[in-house]
mmCIF file of C-alpha atoms and ligand atoms in Angstrom:
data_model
loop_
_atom_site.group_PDB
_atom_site.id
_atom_site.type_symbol
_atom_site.label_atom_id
_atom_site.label_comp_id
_atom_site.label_asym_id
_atom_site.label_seq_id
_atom_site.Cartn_x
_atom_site.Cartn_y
_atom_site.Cartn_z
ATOM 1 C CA UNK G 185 -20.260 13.926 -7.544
ATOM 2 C CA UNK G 186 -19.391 10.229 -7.232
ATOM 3 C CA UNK G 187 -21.623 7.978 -5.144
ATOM 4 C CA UNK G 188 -20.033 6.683 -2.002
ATOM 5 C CA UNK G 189 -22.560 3.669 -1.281
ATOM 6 C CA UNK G 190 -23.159 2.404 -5.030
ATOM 7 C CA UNK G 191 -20.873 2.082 -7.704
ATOM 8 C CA UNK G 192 -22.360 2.953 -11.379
ATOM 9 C CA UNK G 193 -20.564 1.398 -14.672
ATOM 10 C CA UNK G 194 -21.868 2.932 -17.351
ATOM 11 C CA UNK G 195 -24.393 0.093 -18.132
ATOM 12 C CA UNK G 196 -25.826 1.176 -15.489
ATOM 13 C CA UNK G 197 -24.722 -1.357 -12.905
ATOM 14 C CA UNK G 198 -25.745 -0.923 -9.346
ATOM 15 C CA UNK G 199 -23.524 -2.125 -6.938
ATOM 16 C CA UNK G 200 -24.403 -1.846 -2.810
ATOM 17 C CA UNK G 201 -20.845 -1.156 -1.159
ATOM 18 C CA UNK G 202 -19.998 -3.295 1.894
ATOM 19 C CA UNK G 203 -21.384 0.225 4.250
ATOM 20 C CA UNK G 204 -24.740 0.025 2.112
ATOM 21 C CA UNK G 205 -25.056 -3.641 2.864
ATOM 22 C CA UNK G 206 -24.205 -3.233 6.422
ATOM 23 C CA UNK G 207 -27.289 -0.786 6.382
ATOM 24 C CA UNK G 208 -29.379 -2.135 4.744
ATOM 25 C CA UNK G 209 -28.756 -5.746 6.976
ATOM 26 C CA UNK G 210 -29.030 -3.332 10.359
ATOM 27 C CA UNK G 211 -32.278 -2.157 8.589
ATOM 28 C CA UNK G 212 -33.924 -5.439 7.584
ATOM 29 C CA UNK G 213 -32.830 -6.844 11.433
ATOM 30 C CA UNK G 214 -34.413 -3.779 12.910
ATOM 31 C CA UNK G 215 -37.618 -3.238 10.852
ATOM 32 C CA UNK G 216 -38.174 -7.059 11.891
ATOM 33 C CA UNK G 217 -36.932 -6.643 15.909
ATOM 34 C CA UNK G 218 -34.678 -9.097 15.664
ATOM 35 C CA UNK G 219 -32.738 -8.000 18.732
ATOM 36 C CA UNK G 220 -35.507 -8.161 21.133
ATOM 37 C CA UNK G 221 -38.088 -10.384 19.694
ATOM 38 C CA UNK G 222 -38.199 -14.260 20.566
ATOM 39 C CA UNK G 223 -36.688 -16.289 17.762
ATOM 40 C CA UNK G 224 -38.878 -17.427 15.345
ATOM 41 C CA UNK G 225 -37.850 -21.035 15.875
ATOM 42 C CA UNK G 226 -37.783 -21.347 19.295
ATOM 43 C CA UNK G 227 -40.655 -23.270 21.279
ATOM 44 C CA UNK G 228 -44.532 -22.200 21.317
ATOM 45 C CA UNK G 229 -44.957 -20.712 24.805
ATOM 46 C CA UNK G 230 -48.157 -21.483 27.375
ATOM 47 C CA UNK G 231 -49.665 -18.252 26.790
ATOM 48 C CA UNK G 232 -49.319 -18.990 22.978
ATOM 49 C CA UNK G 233 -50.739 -22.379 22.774
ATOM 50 C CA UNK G 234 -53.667 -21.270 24.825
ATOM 51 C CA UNK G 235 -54.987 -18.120 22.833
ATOM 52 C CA UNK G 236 -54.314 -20.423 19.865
ATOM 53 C CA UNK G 237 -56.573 -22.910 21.401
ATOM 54 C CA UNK G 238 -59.328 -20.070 22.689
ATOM 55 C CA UNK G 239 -59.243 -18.993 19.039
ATOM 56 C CA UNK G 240 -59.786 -22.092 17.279
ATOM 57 C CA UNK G 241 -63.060 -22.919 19.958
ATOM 58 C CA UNK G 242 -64.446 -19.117 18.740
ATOM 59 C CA UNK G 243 -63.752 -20.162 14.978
ATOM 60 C CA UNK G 244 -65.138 -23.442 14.914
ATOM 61 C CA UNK G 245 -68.012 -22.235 17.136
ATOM 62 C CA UNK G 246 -68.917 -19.117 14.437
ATOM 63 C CA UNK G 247 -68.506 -21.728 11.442
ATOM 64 C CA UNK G 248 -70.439 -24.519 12.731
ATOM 65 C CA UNK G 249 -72.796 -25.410 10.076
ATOM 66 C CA UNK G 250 -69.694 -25.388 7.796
ATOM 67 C CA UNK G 251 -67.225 -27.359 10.089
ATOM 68 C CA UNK G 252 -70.222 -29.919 10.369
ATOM 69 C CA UNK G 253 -70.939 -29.841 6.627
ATOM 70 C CA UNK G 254 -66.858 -30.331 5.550
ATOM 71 C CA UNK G 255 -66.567 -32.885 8.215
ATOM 72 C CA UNK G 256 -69.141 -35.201 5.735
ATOM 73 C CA UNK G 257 -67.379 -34.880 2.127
ATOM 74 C CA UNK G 258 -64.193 -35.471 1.034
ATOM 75 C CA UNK G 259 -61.811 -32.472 0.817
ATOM 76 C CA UNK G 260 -60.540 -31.847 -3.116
ATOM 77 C CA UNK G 261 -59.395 -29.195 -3.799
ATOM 78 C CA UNK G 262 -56.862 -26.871 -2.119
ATOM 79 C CA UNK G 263 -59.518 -25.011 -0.727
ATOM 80 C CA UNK G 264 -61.534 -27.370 0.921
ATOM 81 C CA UNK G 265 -58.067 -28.973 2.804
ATOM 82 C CA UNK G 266 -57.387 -25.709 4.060
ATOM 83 C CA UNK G 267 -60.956 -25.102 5.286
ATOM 84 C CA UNK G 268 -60.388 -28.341 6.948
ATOM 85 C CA UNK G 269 -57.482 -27.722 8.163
ATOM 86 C CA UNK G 270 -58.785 -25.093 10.147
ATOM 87 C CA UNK G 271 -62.122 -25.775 10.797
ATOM 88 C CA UNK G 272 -62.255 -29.856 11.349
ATOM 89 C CA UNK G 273 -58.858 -30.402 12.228
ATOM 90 C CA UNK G 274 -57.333 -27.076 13.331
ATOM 91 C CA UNK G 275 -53.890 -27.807 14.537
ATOM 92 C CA UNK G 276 -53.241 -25.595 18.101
ATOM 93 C CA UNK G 277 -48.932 -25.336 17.413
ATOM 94 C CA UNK G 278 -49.724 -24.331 13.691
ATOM 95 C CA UNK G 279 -52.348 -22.234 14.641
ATOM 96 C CA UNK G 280 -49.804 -20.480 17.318
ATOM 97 C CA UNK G 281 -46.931 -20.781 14.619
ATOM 98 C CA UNK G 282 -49.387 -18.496 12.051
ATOM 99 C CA UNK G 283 -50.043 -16.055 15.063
ATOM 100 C CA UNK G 284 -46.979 -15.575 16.053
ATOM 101 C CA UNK G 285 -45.694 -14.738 12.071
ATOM 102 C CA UNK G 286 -48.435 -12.607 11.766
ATOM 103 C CA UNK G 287 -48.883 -10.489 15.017
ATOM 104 C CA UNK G 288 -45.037 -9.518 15.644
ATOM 105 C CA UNK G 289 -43.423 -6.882 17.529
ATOM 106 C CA UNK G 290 -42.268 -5.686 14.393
ATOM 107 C CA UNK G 291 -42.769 -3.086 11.691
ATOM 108 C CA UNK G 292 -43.325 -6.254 9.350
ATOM 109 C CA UNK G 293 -44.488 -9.354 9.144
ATOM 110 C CA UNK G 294 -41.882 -10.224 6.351
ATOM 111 C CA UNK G 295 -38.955 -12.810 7.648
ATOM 112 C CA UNK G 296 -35.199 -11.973 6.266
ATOM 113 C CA UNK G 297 -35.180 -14.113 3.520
ATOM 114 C CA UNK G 298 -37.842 -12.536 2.076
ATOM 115 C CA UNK G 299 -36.395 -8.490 2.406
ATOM 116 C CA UNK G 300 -33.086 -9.759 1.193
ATOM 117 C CA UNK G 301 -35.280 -11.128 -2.135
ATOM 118 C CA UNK G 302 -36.805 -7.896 -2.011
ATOM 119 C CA UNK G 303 -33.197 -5.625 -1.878
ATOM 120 C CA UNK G 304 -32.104 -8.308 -4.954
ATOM 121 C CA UNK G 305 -35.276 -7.565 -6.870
ATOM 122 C CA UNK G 306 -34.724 -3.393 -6.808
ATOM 123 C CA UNK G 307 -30.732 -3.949 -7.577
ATOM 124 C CA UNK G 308 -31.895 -6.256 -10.799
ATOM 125 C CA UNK G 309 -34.317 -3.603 -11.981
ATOM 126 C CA UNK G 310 -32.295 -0.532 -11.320
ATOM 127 C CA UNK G 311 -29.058 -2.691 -13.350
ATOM 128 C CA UNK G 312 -31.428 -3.477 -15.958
ATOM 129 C CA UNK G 313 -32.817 -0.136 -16.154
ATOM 130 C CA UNK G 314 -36.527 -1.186 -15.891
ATOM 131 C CA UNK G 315 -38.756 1.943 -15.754
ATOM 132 C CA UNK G 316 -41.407 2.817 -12.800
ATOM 133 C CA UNK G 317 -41.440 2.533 -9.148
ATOM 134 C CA UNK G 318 -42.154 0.399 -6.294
ATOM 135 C CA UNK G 319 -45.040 -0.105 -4.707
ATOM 136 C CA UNK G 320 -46.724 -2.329 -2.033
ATOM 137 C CA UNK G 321 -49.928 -3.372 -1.875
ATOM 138 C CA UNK G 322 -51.098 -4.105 1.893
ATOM 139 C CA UNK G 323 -48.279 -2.556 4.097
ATOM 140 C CA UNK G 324 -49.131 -2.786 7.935
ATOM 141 C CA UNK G 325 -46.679 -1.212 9.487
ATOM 142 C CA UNK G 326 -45.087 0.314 6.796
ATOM 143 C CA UNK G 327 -41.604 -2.747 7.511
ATOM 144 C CA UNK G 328 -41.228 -3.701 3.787
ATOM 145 C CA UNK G 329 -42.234 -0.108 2.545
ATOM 146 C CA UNK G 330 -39.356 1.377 4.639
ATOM 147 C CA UNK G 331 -37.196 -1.154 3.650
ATOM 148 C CA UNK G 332 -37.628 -0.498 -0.065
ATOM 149 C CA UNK G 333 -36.953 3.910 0.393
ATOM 150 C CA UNK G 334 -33.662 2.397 2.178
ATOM 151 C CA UNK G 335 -32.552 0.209 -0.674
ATOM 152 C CA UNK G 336 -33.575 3.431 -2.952
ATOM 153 C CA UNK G 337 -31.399 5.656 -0.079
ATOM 154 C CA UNK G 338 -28.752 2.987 0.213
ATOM 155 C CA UNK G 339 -28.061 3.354 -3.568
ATOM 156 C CA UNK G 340 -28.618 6.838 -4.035
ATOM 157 C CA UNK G 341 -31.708 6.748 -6.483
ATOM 158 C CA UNK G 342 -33.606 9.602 -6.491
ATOM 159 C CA UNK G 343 -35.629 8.772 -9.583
ATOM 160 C CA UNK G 344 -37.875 6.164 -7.700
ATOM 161 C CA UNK G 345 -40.433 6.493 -5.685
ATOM 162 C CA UNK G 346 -41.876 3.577 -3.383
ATOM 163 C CA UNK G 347 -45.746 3.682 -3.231
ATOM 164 C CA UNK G 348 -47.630 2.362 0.155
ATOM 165 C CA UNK G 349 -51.453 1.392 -0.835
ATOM 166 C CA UNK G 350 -53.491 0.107 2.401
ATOM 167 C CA UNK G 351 -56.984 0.906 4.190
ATOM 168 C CA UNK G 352 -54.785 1.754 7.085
ATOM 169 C CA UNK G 353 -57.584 0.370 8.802
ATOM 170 C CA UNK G 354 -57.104 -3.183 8.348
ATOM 171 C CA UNK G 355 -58.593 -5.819 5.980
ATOM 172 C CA UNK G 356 -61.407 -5.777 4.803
ATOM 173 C CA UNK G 357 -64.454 -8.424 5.167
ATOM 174 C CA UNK G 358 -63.307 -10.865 2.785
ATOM 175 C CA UNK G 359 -65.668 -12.385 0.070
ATOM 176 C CA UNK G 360 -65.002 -15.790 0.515
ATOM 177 C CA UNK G 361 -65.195 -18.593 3.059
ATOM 178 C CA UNK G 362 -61.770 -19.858 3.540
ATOM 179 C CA UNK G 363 -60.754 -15.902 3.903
ATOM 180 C CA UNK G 364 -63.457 -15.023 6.086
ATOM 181 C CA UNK G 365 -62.121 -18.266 8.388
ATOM 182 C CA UNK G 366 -58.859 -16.931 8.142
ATOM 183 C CA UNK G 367 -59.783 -13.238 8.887
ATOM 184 C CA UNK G 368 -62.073 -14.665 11.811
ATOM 185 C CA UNK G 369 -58.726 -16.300 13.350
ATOM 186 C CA UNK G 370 -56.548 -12.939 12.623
ATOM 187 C CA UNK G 371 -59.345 -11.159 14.371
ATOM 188 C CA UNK G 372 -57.390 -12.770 17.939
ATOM 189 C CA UNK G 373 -54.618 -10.860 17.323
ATOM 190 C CA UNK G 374 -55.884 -7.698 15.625
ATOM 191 C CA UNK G 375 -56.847 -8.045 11.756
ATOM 192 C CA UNK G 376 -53.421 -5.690 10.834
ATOM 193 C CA UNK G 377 -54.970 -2.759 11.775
ATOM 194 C CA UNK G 378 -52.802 0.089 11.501
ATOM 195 C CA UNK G 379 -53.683 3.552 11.216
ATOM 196 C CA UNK G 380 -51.733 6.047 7.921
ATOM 197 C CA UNK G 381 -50.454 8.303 11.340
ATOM 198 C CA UNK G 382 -48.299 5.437 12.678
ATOM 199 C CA UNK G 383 -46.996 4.417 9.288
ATOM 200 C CA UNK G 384 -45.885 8.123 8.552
ATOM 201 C CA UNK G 385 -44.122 7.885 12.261
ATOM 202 C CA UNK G 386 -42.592 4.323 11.489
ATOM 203 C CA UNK G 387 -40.948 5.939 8.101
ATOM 204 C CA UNK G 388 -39.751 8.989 9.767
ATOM 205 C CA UNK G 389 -38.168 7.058 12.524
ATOM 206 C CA UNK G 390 -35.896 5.544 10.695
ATOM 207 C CA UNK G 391 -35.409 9.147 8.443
ATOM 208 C CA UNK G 392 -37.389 7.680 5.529
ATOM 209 C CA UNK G 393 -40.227 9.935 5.235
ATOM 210 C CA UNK G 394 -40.085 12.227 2.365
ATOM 211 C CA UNK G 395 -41.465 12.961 -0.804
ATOM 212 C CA UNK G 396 -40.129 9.804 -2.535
ATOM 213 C CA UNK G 397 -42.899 7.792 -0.298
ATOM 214 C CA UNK G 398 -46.172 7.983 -1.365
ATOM 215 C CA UNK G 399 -49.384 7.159 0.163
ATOM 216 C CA UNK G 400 -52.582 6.088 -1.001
ATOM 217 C CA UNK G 401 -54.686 5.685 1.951
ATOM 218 C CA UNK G 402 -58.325 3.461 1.297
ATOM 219 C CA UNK G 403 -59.704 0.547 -0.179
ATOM 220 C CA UNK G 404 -57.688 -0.972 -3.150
ATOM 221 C CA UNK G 405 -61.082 -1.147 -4.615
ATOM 222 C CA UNK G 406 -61.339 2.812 -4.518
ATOM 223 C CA UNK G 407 -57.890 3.521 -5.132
ATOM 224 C CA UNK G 408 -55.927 1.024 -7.190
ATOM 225 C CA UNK G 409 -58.179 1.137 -10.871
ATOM 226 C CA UNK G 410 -57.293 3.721 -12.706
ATOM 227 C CA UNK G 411 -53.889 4.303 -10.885
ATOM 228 C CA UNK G 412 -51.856 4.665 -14.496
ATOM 229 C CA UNK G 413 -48.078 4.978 -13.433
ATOM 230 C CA UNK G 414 -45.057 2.215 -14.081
ATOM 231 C CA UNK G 415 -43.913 0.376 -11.941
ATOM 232 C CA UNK G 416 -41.057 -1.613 -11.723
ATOM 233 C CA UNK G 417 -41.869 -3.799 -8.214
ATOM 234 C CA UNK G 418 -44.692 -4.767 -7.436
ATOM 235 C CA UNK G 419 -45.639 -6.405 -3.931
ATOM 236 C CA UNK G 420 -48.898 -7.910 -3.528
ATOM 237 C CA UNK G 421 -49.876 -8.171 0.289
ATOM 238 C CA UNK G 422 -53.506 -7.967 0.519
ATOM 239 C CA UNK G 423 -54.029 -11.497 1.848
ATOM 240 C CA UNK G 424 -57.603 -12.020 0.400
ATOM 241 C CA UNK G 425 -58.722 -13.333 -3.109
ATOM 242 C CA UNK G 426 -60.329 -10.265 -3.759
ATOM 243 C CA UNK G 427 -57.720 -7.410 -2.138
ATOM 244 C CA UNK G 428 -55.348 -9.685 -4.751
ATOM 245 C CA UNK G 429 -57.091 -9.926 -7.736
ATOM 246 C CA UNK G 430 -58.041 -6.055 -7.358
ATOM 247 C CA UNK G 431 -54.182 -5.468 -7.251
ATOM 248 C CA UNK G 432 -53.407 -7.574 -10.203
ATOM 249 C CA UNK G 433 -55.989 -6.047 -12.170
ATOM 250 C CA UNK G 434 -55.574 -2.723 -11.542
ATOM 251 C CA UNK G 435 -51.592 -2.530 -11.579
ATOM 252 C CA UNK G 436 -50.262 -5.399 -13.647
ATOM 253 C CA UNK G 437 -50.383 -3.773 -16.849
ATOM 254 C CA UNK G 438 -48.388 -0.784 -15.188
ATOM 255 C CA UNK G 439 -45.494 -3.148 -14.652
ATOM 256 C CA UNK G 440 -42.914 -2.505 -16.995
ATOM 257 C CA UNK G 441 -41.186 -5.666 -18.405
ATOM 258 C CA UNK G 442 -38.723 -6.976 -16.650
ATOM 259 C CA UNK G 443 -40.489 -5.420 -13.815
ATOM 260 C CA UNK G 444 -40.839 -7.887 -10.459
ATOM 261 C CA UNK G 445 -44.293 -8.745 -9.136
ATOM 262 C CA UNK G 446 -44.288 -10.121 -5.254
ATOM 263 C CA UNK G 447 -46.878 -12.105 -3.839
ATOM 264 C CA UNK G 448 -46.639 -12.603 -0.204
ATOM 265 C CA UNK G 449 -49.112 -15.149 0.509
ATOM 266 C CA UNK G 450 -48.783 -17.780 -2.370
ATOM 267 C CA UNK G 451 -50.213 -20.084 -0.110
ATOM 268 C CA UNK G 452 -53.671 -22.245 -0.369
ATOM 269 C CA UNK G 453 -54.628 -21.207 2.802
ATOM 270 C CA UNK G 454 -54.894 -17.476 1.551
ATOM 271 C CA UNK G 455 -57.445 -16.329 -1.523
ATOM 272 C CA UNK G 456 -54.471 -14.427 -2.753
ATOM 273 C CA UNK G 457 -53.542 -18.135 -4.078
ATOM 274 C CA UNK G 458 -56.585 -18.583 -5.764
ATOM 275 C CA UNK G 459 -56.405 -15.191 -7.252
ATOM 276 C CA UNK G 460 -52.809 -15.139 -8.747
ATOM 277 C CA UNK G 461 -53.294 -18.656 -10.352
ATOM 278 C CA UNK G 462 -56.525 -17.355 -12.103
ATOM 279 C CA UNK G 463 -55.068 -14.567 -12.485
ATOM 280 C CA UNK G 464 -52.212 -16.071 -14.653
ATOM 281 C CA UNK G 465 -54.272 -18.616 -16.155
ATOM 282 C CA UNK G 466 -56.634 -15.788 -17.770
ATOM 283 C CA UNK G 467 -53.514 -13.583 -19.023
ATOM 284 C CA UNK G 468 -51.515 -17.030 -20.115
ATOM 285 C CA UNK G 469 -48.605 -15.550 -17.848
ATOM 286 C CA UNK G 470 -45.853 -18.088 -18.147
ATOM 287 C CA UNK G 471 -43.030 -16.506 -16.166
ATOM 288 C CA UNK G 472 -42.223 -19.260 -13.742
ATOM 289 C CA UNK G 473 -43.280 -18.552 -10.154
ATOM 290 C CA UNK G 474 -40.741 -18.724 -7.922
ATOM 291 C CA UNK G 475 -40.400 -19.762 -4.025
ATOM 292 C CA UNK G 476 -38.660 -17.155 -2.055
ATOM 293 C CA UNK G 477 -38.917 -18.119 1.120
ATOM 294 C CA UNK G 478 -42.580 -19.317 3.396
ATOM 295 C CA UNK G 479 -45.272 -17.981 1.482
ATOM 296 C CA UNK G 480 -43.486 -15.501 -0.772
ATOM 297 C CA UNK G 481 -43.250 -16.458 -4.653
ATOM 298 C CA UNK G 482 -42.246 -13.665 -7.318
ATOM 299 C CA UNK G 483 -42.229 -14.120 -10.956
ATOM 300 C CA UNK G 484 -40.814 -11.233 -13.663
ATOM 301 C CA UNK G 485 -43.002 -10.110 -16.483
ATOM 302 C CA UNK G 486 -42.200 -10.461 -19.699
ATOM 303 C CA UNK G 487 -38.059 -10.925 -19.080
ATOM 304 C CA UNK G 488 -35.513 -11.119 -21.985
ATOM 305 C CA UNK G 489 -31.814 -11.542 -20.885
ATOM 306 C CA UNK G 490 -29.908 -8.805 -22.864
ATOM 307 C CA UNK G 491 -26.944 -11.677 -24.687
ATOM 308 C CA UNK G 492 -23.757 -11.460 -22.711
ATOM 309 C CA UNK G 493 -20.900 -9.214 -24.659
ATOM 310 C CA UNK G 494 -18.840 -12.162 -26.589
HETATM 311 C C1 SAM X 52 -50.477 -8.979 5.879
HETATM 312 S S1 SAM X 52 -50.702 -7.280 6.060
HETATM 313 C C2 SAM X 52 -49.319 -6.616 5.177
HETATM 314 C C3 SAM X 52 -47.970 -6.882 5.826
HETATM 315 C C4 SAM X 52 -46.884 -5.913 5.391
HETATM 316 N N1 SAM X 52 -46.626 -5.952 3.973
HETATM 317 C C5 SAM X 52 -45.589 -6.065 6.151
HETATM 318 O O1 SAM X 52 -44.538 -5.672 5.629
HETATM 319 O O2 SAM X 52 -45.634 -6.524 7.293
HETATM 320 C C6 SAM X 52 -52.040 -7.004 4.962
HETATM 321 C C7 SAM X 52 -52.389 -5.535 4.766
HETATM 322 O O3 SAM X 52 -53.246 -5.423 3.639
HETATM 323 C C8 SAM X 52 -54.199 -4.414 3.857
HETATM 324 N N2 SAM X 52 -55.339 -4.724 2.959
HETATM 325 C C9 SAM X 52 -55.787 -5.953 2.614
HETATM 326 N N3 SAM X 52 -56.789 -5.853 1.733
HETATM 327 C C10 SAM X 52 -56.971 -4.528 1.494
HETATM 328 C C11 SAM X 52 -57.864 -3.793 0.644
HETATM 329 N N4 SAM X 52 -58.772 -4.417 -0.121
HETATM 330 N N5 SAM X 52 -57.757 -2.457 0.626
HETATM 331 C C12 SAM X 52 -56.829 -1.814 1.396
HETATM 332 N N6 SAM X 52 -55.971 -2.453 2.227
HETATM 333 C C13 SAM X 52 -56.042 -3.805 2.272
HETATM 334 C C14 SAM X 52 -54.499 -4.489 5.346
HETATM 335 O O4 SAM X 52 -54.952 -3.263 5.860
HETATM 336 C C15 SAM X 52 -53.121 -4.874 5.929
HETATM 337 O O5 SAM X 52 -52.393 -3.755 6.342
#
């Protein structure tokens, strides 16, 4: 039967027909609440500026011996500026700005740029025929997990199968100090906790529950090694140094080539920095990294452009 949303050539070209795209747009505007949610650009309210403010007293209050001890050497590295940042010279509108990313009304915390990169990431591997399937790593309420089945719906692929890995009881107590300063300032507006019955509702309200979605509830620690399947996306969410460099570990070799690998908070502020560029460094991965948009970057493994015919 021929598709109606995608058009296949036989190289295997994927094309999203205007309907799909209209979808899949009404999709990414809805999984973020677009319609009813305060743009993202317009100005920090009262309310905001003043849990920011109650937030940065508790922080710099629970890290006091390190707030004092930062405030008398020189920051260096990436790390130390972002522990200062937050702890010596915490900022009360950024502070609000990252609260208000992180905490919305929204099935995800992911802005449009960023699904769009995501929908162009699934077309490239499904054109290029690059085995496995997707899967994100740290998932919340389930926004970018649903968005990926609808790409997968959108196109008619029913090959694929998106994978959702998270405690679905929020992050865990991180290892280091700049995460643990960060996790004590996500603690004011609920550490992502979101419990594997709400994610299964979010995915069946928008008719995306079914056997192509896959769960694997618990700690990536406990259920990421071992895990031997390919995959052709892979999004890395987990925040912390050591949620990311369990991901990486465990799943990077499962990635075909030409496969995509996502990391949402490429950002010194977050371990997960720390952890992809070690990461990299120790596997000499020289795919460049790539800004998507805020703190997303993506690179893709091992990529060979087939020659163009001619
Ligand atoms: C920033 S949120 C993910 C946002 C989500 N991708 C979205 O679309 O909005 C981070 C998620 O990672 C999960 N997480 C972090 N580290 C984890 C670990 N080590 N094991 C299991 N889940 C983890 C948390 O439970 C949380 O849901």
């Amino acid at each position: 039967m021929p598709s109606t949303n995608a058009s296949r050539s036989p190289a295997g070209n994927f094309e999203l027909t205007p309907l799909a795209n209209r979808y899949l747009s009404l999709l990414s505007d809805t999984l973020r609440n677009r319609f009813y949610r305060e743009p993202p650009e317009s100005p920090l309210s009262g309310p905001e500026l003043e849990r920011a403010r109650n937030a940065i007293e508790a922080v710099v209050r629970e890290f006091a011996e390190e707030s004092e001890r930062l405030r008398s050497v020189p920051a260096i590295t990436a790390e130390e500026m972002s522990l200062r940042a937050l702890l010596v010279d915490p900022d009360e509108a950024i502070i609000a700005g990252f609260f208000r990313a992180n905490s919305p009304t929204a099935y995800t915390v992911l802005d449009a740029e960023a699904l769009e990169n995501l929908k162009d990431c699934i077309v490239s591997v499904l054109r290029d025929n690059v085995p496995g399937d997707l899967m994100e790593c740290g998932v919340f309420r389930g926004g970018a997990a649903i968005y990926m089945r609808g790409v997968l719906a959108a196109l008619e692929v029913e090959d694929r199968k998106v994978w959702l890995a998270d405690s679905f009881q929020g992050l865990p107590q991180p290892e280091r100090l700049l995460d643990s300063v960060v996790h004590a300032y996500l603690k004011a507006i609920g550490s992502f906790i979101v419990g594997f019955y709400e994610v299964m509702a979010a995915c069946s309200a928008f008719d995306l529950l079914d056997d192509k979605m896959e769960f694997l509830p618990g700690w990536f620690d406990d259920t990421l090694p071992g895990l031997s399947h390919p995959l052709a996306v892979l999004r890395c969410d987990g925040d912390w140094y050591g949620s990311t460099l369990t991901i990486l570990e465990s799943l990077y070799d499962q990635v075909s080539p030409g496969g995509f690998v996502i990391i949402d908070d490429y950002n010194p502020v977050f371990g997960a920095y720390q952890a992809v560029n070690e990461f990299r460094a120790q596997k000499d991965i020289q795919a460049p990294i790539i800004p998507v948009a805020g703190n997303v970057h993506y690179w893709r493994k091992d990529y060979v452009e087939e020659p163009k015919p001619g």
